[in-house]
XYZ file of C-alpha atoms in Angstrom:
554
model
C 0.000 0.000 0.000
C 1.774 3.132 -1.240
C 0.036 5.733 0.929
C 2.156 7.776 3.399
C 1.125 7.371 7.025
C 0.883 11.146 7.356
C -2.174 11.225 5.091
C -3.845 8.535 7.180
C -3.034 10.227 10.500
C -4.349 13.639 9.410
C -7.878 12.225 8.985
C -8.285 11.966 12.752
C -5.723 14.538 13.896
C -6.470 16.663 16.967
C -5.145 19.763 18.714
C -4.100 17.743 21.768
C -2.050 15.396 19.610
C -0.394 18.341 17.879
C 0.813 19.646 21.250
C 2.273 16.230 22.089
C 3.877 15.916 18.649
C 5.315 19.419 18.886
C 6.947 18.783 22.261
C 8.286 15.410 21.110
C 9.681 16.963 17.919
C 11.563 19.668 19.840
C 13.052 17.130 22.249
C 14.107 14.817 19.412
C 15.728 17.770 17.599
C 17.803 18.515 20.712
C 18.856 14.853 20.815
C 19.574 14.766 17.083
C 21.754 17.902 16.952
C 24.941 16.586 18.625
C 24.534 13.193 16.984
C 24.197 14.708 13.513
C 27.335 16.792 14.026
C 29.351 13.923 15.502
C 28.315 11.422 12.829
C 29.108 13.882 10.049
C 32.620 14.458 11.383
C 33.171 10.720 11.905
C 32.059 10.142 8.302
C 34.667 12.576 7.016
C 32.474 15.566 6.145
C 31.997 18.974 7.755
C 29.557 19.286 10.700
C 26.781 21.144 8.889
C 26.436 18.249 6.412
C 25.088 16.099 9.212
C 22.500 18.729 10.092
C 21.526 19.106 6.416
C 20.943 15.355 6.375
C 18.795 15.424 9.506
C 16.744 18.378 8.240
C 16.097 17.278 4.664
C 16.128 13.518 5.195
C 14.126 13.681 8.398
C 11.467 15.923 6.827
C 10.919 13.658 3.809
C 10.920 10.430 5.849
C 8.145 11.874 8.011
C 6.278 13.394 5.065
C 6.257 10.294 2.838
C 7.136 7.421 5.177
C 5.127 4.352 6.062
C 5.622 4.677 9.833
C 3.710 6.953 12.189
C 6.692 7.807 14.382
C 9.867 7.119 12.385
C 12.624 9.736 12.729
C 15.038 9.858 9.807
C 18.590 11.130 9.780
C 22.253 10.089 9.741
C 23.193 7.005 11.781
C 26.328 5.173 12.808
C 25.710 2.320 10.391
C 26.901 4.455 7.460
C 30.046 5.919 9.013
C 32.428 3.237 7.767
C 31.209 3.047 4.187
C 30.790 6.839 3.833
C 34.312 7.440 5.091
C 35.636 4.874 2.608
C 33.775 6.461 -0.319
C 35.067 9.943 0.526
C 38.606 8.633 0.923
C 38.532 7.121 -2.575
C 36.121 9.305 -4.568
C 35.826 12.549 -2.599
C 32.647 14.459 -1.781
C 31.311 14.141 -5.334
C 31.605 10.369 -5.072
C 29.646 10.396 -1.815
C 26.882 12.518 -3.344
C 26.623 10.187 -6.344
C 26.571 7.083 -4.128
C 23.889 8.573 -1.853
C 21.667 9.499 -4.805
C 22.192 6.060 -6.382
C 21.305 4.410 -3.070
C 18.114 6.479 -3.043
C 17.082 5.121 -6.432
C 17.891 1.575 -5.309
C 15.644 2.046 -2.262
C 12.774 3.359 -4.395
C 13.108 0.353 -6.713
C 13.172 -1.986 -3.698
C 9.998 -0.359 -2.410
C 8.093 -0.532 -5.699
C 9.109 -4.180 -6.158
C 7.829 -4.808 -2.610
C 11.104 -5.975 -1.116
C 10.029 -4.650 2.287
C 8.787 -8.051 3.393
C 11.833 -9.875 2.025
C 14.448 -8.021 4.072
C 13.307 -9.853 7.195
C 14.913 -12.976 5.754
C 18.439 -11.603 6.236
C 19.786 -13.826 9.034
C 20.138 -12.329 12.504
C 23.826 -13.404 12.865
C 24.715 -11.306 9.794
C 22.997 -8.117 10.983
C 24.445 -8.623 14.464
C 27.901 -9.281 13.049
C 28.177 -6.242 10.816
C 26.503 -3.771 13.194
C 28.798 -4.878 16.019
C 31.769 -4.683 13.651
C 30.779 -1.151 12.648
C 30.526 -0.278 16.345
C 34.116 -1.421 16.918
C 35.333 0.588 13.915
C 33.513 3.756 15.069
C 35.066 3.341 18.507
C 38.524 2.944 16.971
C 38.156 6.140 14.935
C 37.535 8.231 18.068
C 40.724 7.404 19.977
C 42.731 10.233 18.407
C 40.201 12.942 19.305
C 39.327 11.492 22.711
C 42.943 11.518 23.876
C 43.955 14.561 21.819
C 46.758 12.680 20.073
C 48.963 14.641 17.670
C 49.032 12.657 14.435
C 49.490 13.802 10.855
C 47.386 11.004 9.407
C 45.402 8.113 10.823
C 45.598 4.861 8.787
C 42.242 3.628 7.556
C 42.913 -0.084 8.189
C 42.103 -1.367 11.664
C 45.417 -2.901 12.767
C 47.703 -0.160 11.341
C 45.366 2.404 12.950
C 45.895 0.960 16.420
C 49.607 0.641 15.760
C 49.728 4.353 14.919
C 47.786 5.163 18.100
C 50.264 3.317 20.293
C 53.197 4.958 18.541
C 51.639 8.410 19.087
C 50.416 7.914 22.637
C 53.274 9.986 23.990
C 51.518 13.035 22.433
C 48.463 12.557 24.666
C 46.702 15.799 25.601
C 45.679 15.451 29.259
C 43.131 18.290 29.070
C 41.465 16.719 26.061
C 41.314 13.309 27.743
C 39.808 14.791 30.928
C 37.115 16.585 28.912
C 36.397 13.333 27.089
C 36.064 11.396 30.349
C 33.925 14.191 31.822
C 31.638 13.992 28.771
C 31.329 10.208 29.091
C 30.349 10.477 32.745
C 27.711 13.115 31.993
C 26.187 11.068 29.157
C 26.113 7.910 31.293
C 24.774 9.371 34.541
C 22.690 12.379 33.427
C 19.566 10.262 32.643
C 19.343 9.495 36.380
C 18.860 13.218 36.979
C 16.688 14.193 34.008
C 15.427 11.988 31.188
C 13.855 14.754 29.131
C 17.024 16.711 28.285
C 19.610 14.470 26.575
C 22.945 13.956 28.294
C 24.776 14.514 25.012
C 23.554 18.111 24.864
C 24.481 18.740 28.499
C 27.948 17.275 27.878
C 28.555 19.507 24.869
C 27.326 22.660 26.611
C 29.308 22.103 29.820
C 32.573 21.063 28.134
C 32.338 24.021 25.737
C 31.828 26.462 28.627
C 34.696 24.936 30.632
C 37.012 25.048 27.616
C 36.239 28.745 27.074
C 36.406 29.766 30.735
C 39.738 28.109 31.417
C 41.138 28.674 27.911
C 42.028 25.008 27.606
C 44.382 23.816 24.912
C 41.883 21.504 23.256
C 41.094 21.014 19.592
C 37.583 22.217 18.743
C 35.350 21.923 15.696
C 36.358 25.454 14.707
C 40.107 24.820 14.991
C 39.737 21.819 12.675
C 37.076 22.974 10.214
C 37.140 26.757 10.504
C 33.884 28.693 10.373
C 30.768 26.554 10.121
C 28.185 27.619 7.564
C 24.790 28.596 8.962
C 23.197 29.164 5.571
C 20.510 27.030 3.998
C 21.797 24.110 1.937
C 22.000 24.739 -1.788
C 21.055 22.146 -4.364
C 24.034 21.149 -6.487
C 24.737 18.368 -8.954
C 28.009 16.472 -8.499
C 30.698 16.023 -11.130
C 30.575 12.415 -12.181
C 31.397 9.984 -14.948
C 30.226 6.596 -16.106
C 33.388 5.020 -14.679
C 32.652 6.537 -11.238
C 29.030 5.375 -11.355
C 30.188 1.874 -12.254
C 32.661 1.756 -9.350
C 30.110 3.168 -6.903
C 27.421 0.653 -7.833
C 28.355 -1.807 -5.083
C 28.892 0.796 -2.321
C 25.573 2.443 -3.246
C 23.796 -0.899 -3.099
C 25.384 -1.534 0.296
C 24.107 1.844 1.545
C 20.628 0.944 0.261
C 20.635 -2.476 1.945
C 21.967 -1.081 5.225
C 19.472 1.761 5.135
C 16.553 -0.531 4.394
C 17.479 -2.959 7.164
C 17.954 -0.260 9.781
C 14.873 1.763 8.810
C 12.558 -1.257 8.769
C 14.033 -2.562 12.011
C 13.398 0.852 13.553
C 9.824 0.807 12.230
C 9.239 -2.647 13.721
C 10.572 -1.492 17.103
C 8.304 1.571 16.930
C 5.287 -0.609 16.066
C 5.926 -2.602 19.217
C 6.037 0.584 21.297
C 2.811 2.144 19.963
C 0.889 -0.956 18.916
C 0.885 0.158 15.288
C 1.669 -1.331 11.905
C 4.023 0.315 9.410
C 3.904 0.108 5.618
C 7.307 -1.331 4.789
C 7.338 -0.692 1.049
C 6.132 2.901 1.446
C 8.881 3.354 4.030
C 11.514 2.168 1.536
C 10.241 4.577 -1.120
C 10.349 7.460 1.392
C 13.880 6.506 2.464
C 14.875 6.494 -1.200
C 13.479 9.968 -1.880
C 15.105 11.207 1.335
C 18.518 9.934 0.255
C 18.226 11.490 -3.191
C 17.324 14.865 -1.686
C 20.023 14.579 0.987
C 22.598 13.899 -1.705
C 21.445 16.879 -3.760
C 22.060 19.252 -0.824
C 25.439 17.722 -0.021
C 24.243 15.563 2.873
C 25.142 12.004 3.818
C 22.952 8.866 3.684
C 19.644 8.833 5.574
C 17.864 6.033 7.385
C 15.476 5.497 10.254
C 17.224 6.136 13.571
C 16.118 3.671 16.245
C 17.231 5.713 19.268
C 15.664 8.956 18.022
C 12.475 7.134 17.002
C 12.226 5.581 20.466
C 12.766 9.009 22.059
C 9.986 10.395 19.877
C 7.557 7.732 21.086
C 8.558 8.078 24.745
C 7.939 11.828 24.616
C 4.437 11.565 23.184
C 5.001 11.624 19.413
C 2.367 9.541 17.621
C 2.194 10.952 14.089
C 4.664 12.061 11.405
C 4.023 15.676 12.489
C 6.541 15.104 15.297
C 9.227 14.201 12.761
C 8.413 17.272 10.673
C 8.653 19.495 13.778
C 12.018 17.868 14.563
C 13.298 18.862 11.094
C 12.027 22.422 11.326
C 13.541 22.816 14.804
C 16.911 21.668 13.455
C 16.542 24.196 10.644
C 16.092 27.002 13.189
C 19.116 25.756 15.123
C 21.141 25.764 11.907
C 20.207 29.364 11.156
C 20.722 30.687 14.693
C 23.206 28.571 16.619
C 25.766 27.286 14.123
C 28.382 30.007 14.883
C 28.608 28.548 18.398
C 29.072 24.975 17.200
C 32.685 25.690 16.255
C 33.477 26.092 19.994
C 32.595 22.451 20.813
C 35.627 20.336 21.859
C 36.432 17.411 19.585
C 36.995 15.163 22.621
C 33.383 15.761 23.676
C 32.118 14.653 20.255
C 34.427 11.630 20.474
C 32.791 10.705 23.785
C 29.354 10.908 22.168
C 30.432 8.561 19.384
C 32.005 6.144 21.853
C 28.593 5.878 23.527
C 26.956 5.512 20.098
C 29.330 2.673 19.231
C 28.645 0.931 22.537
C 24.889 1.159 22.007
C 25.193 -0.033 18.397
C 27.011 -3.241 19.265
C 24.851 -6.205 20.233
C 27.312 -7.471 22.802
C 24.826 -9.785 24.492
C 24.808 -11.831 21.291
C 28.485 -12.600 21.857
C 27.702 -13.769 25.380
C 25.096 -16.153 24.001
C 27.229 -17.338 21.126
C 28.476 -20.441 22.928
C 24.866 -21.591 23.361
C 23.960 -20.965 19.724
C 24.300 -23.543 16.927
C 27.879 -23.602 15.650
C 26.771 -22.542 12.175
C 25.156 -19.346 13.510
C 28.199 -18.603 15.655
C 30.475 -19.011 12.623
C 28.361 -16.633 10.491
C 28.312 -14.008 13.258
C 32.049 -14.178 13.947
C 33.028 -14.231 10.261
C 30.811 -11.226 9.441
C 32.049 -9.379 12.543
C 35.728 -10.069 11.748
C 35.492 -9.232 8.044
C 33.731 -5.947 8.851
C 36.555 -4.922 11.166
C 39.594 -6.163 9.286
C 38.517 -5.943 5.650
C 35.449 -4.243 4.265
C 31.749 -3.950 5.006
C 30.767 -4.950 1.463
C 32.933 -8.072 1.666
C 31.581 -8.872 5.135
C 27.934 -8.731 4.076
C 28.582 -10.622 0.837
C 30.551 -13.453 2.422
C 28.208 -13.515 5.423
C 25.191 -14.001 3.150
C 27.027 -16.624 1.094
C 28.096 -18.519 4.202
C 24.617 -18.319 5.737
C 23.098 -19.569 2.474
C 25.495 -22.517 2.281
C 24.817 -23.454 5.886
C 21.069 -23.166 5.265
C 21.402 -25.499 2.290
C 23.292 -27.982 4.451
C 20.584 -27.839 7.105
C 17.888 -28.444 4.509
C 19.892 -31.315 3.060
C 20.287 -32.773 6.555
C 16.536 -32.784 7.167
C 15.833 -34.212 3.689
C 16.269 -37.901 2.993
C 15.412 -40.592 0.467
C 14.667 -44.084 1.711
C 13.481 -47.493 0.561
C 10.403 -48.128 2.667
C 9.543 -51.788 2.058
C 10.652 -53.488 5.240
C 8.942 -55.009 8.246
C 9.340 -51.880 10.332
C 7.396 -49.534 8.092
C 3.883 -48.347 8.847
C 0.858 -50.455 8.080
C -0.335 -48.354 5.130
C 2.892 -48.914 3.182
C 2.797 -52.702 3.771
C -0.857 -52.866 2.723
C -0.015 -50.891 -0.405
C 2.467 -53.484 -1.633
C 0.466 -56.479 -0.422
C -2.482 -55.230 -2.474
C -0.478 -55.429 -5.701
C -0.708 -58.682 -7.623
C 3.042 -59.268 -7.883
C 4.631 -57.287 -5.030
C 8.103 -58.659 -5.749
C 8.095 -56.569 -8.950
C 7.457 -53.298 -7.081
C 9.886 -50.897 -5.360
C 8.709 -48.041 -3.192
C 10.896 -45.046 -2.316
C 9.983 -42.014 -0.253
C 11.467 -38.509 -0.427
C 11.195 -36.492 2.797
C 11.811 -32.750 3.050
C 12.440 -30.010 0.459
C 13.727 -31.574 -2.754
C 16.287 -29.092 -4.026
C 19.956 -29.111 -4.944
C 20.956 -29.706 -1.330
C 18.962 -32.977 -1.192
C 19.165 -34.104 -4.826
C 22.561 -35.703 -4.222
C 21.001 -38.065 -1.673
C 18.309 -38.958 -4.177
C 20.832 -39.667 -6.918
C 22.833 -41.839 -4.526
C 19.672 -43.819 -3.772
C 18.986 -44.187 -7.497
C 22.490 -45.574 -8.099
C 21.899 -48.179 -5.404
C 18.762 -49.402 -7.193
C 20.785 -51.040 -9.933
C 18.301 -52.528 -12.399
C 14.904 -51.262 -11.175
C 11.840 -53.474 -10.736
C 8.918 -53.407 -13.159
C 7.095 -50.829 -11.039
C 8.906 -48.007 -9.235
C 6.766 -45.841 -6.936
C 8.200 -42.580 -5.572
C 6.192 -41.189 -2.673
C 6.437 -37.376 -2.365
C 3.802 -36.499 0.234
C 6.478 -34.963 2.482
C 8.064 -32.823 -0.253
C 6.725 -29.253 0.165
C 8.952 -27.744 -2.536
C 11.450 -28.609 -5.238
C 13.767 -26.702 -7.559
C 15.404 -27.239 -10.955
C 18.006 -29.634 -9.556
C 15.268 -31.713 -7.926
C 13.473 -31.857 -11.259
C 16.692 -32.867 -13.004
C 17.122 -35.736 -10.533
C 13.594 -36.973 -11.274
C 14.249 -36.624 -15.002
C 17.372 -38.785 -14.672
C 15.377 -41.384 -12.754
C 12.757 -41.350 -15.493
C 15.486 -41.910 -18.094
C 16.786 -44.921 -16.162
C 13.251 -46.312 -15.912
C 12.702 -45.961 -19.665
C 15.993 -47.704 -20.347
C 14.994 -50.727 -18.256
C 11.292 -50.711 -19.267
C 10.218 -49.804 -15.750
C 6.988 -47.974 -15.053
C 7.386 -44.906 -12.800
C 4.532 -43.802 -10.541
C 4.622 -40.584 -8.507
C 2.518 -40.716 -5.342
C 1.075 -37.809 -3.312
C 2.635 -34.956 -5.289
C 2.178 -31.603 -3.502
C 1.106 -28.314 -5.139
C 4.479 -26.563 -5.580
C 6.272 -29.634 -7.020
C 3.226 -30.220 -9.265
C 3.586 -26.696 -10.653
C 7.335 -27.120 -11.217
C 7.002 -30.497 -12.952
C 4.091 -29.209 -15.020
C 6.092 -26.230 -16.307
C 8.967 -28.500 -17.313
C 6.577 -30.830 -19.176
C 7.491 -33.776 -16.944
C 3.879 -34.603 -16.070
C 2.891 -34.733 -19.745
C 5.913 -36.937 -20.522
C 5.227 -39.311 -17.628
C 1.462 -39.284 -18.159
C -1.078 -37.821 -15.774
C -2.349 -41.339 -15.116
C 0.996 -42.086 -13.425
C 0.555 -39.193 -10.961
C -1.503 -40.715 -8.139
C -3.096 -38.797 -5.300
C -3.530 -41.688 -2.881
C -2.624 -45.283 -2.163
C -5.724 -46.735 -3.805
C -4.956 -44.992 -7.089
C -1.346 -46.217 -6.959
C -2.449 -49.799 -6.348
C -4.927 -49.654 -9.195
C -2.378 -48.125 -11.577
C 0.349 -50.634 -10.620
C -1.982 -53.600 -11.231
C -3.045 -52.209 -14.630
C 0.587 -51.813 -15.703
C 1.548 -55.302 -14.480
C -1.305 -56.756 -16.548
C 0.297 -55.180 -19.656
C 3.935 -56.328 -19.543
C 4.613 -55.025 -23.057
C 3.325 -51.536 -22.355
C 5.778 -48.819 -23.338
C 6.579 -45.820 -21.223
C 5.409 -42.515 -22.641
C 8.064 -40.166 -23.930
């Protein structure tokens, strides 16, 4: 259903709800401000770019989105990939990748991929989000301790090596402000839950730095004056070669954004008892990313923490998200000259908390209790994210999870000869009811019949040797089959034709029937040899045994 939630909510909107939405929007804007600045800097862009993203992206997500309470903006999930794009392609490359990701998201929404994203395994999402958390934490060490370094290596191990080599340059004042900020952020909620601790930390550390004239690097000393003007729309310089190289990073941004935004929407549904429109949400996220890219912003997605804060403060419609964007716009126009006074160590403390909250560390505590396959997927994805690349981590994680899933399906699928004294009464009666039971073989396939299980079937076929006059394959426990499963049946049919054996398929389910019908197998075998129950199979077997010279249909 491609109707924004805003349009639905406005039908029954009230003055009382507007007051609640307005208050929630203001509070969320105060929470979003330091996060937007910190995430922008961590991503490798100037501070105002993060605010542009929160304003433009947040407004469109609320205007067009499929969730009542979703708050859009920059999040930690994109820091690693955005930083990598800027390092290789510059700002223009980031803008192109963000716009491309927006189009990918719109396509995903229109093709109704919203329901499919839930099939991405939990160990993969846990692995890469926790890996991103570790990387974000590692990027903040320099600013937190005020280390003097010309360049910081991008790779994880060389980065930590450079930190240790430069630790003698530690700035004690910077470290103390960083620790002070951490303590405020951690303990402030015990004093007041309405005003975010991040804002209090920034305000207090900025005042202390000014009053005591501390020798601490600030946003202004690193970036110079911060623009307080409205963002201007500009088209990036690009080429076909750049677009080609950015295809995979853009797709990664789209997948990450879709996962995080829909996860946030699901969490919000649980808090308000609502139901989001996943495909509409993807389309809105796509439009938001295109517009964010056009104004020089960074990628946009649904922010779980800000969405939860919106709900907890009374927000129940997209109006709260729109108010949040407009409040950030006013802050941009009025307060940006003061942002340059904020200590970098204070922003580093904020991102350290963000990284801690991002990581799903409890999953690592439970990993020893989990199936080994899930533990392997989680650890591989986590390690590849940290030591190699996010794109590689997700790709290999999905491949590994798929292979392990295939193995599990193959393990629960089996092919067996079921004519022995231990089988159930129905199977024994089936063969005893046939005139010459010694000329009949009965096999049963259990579980999904796809390429993971077809090998077992082929092994069973090889063990048959020269088949009997009647070969019955029972498929009542086969819910689905694929092309490889069909190929295995086709090979069996070829063997039967070679040895003048009649093949009967028993209890064929709907999906396998459709597959075999499309391949023409049912027409080749003959619909009379597809039996729905035991009585039909008995009757068909006896008819065929009465006609020993009957030829198999081609």
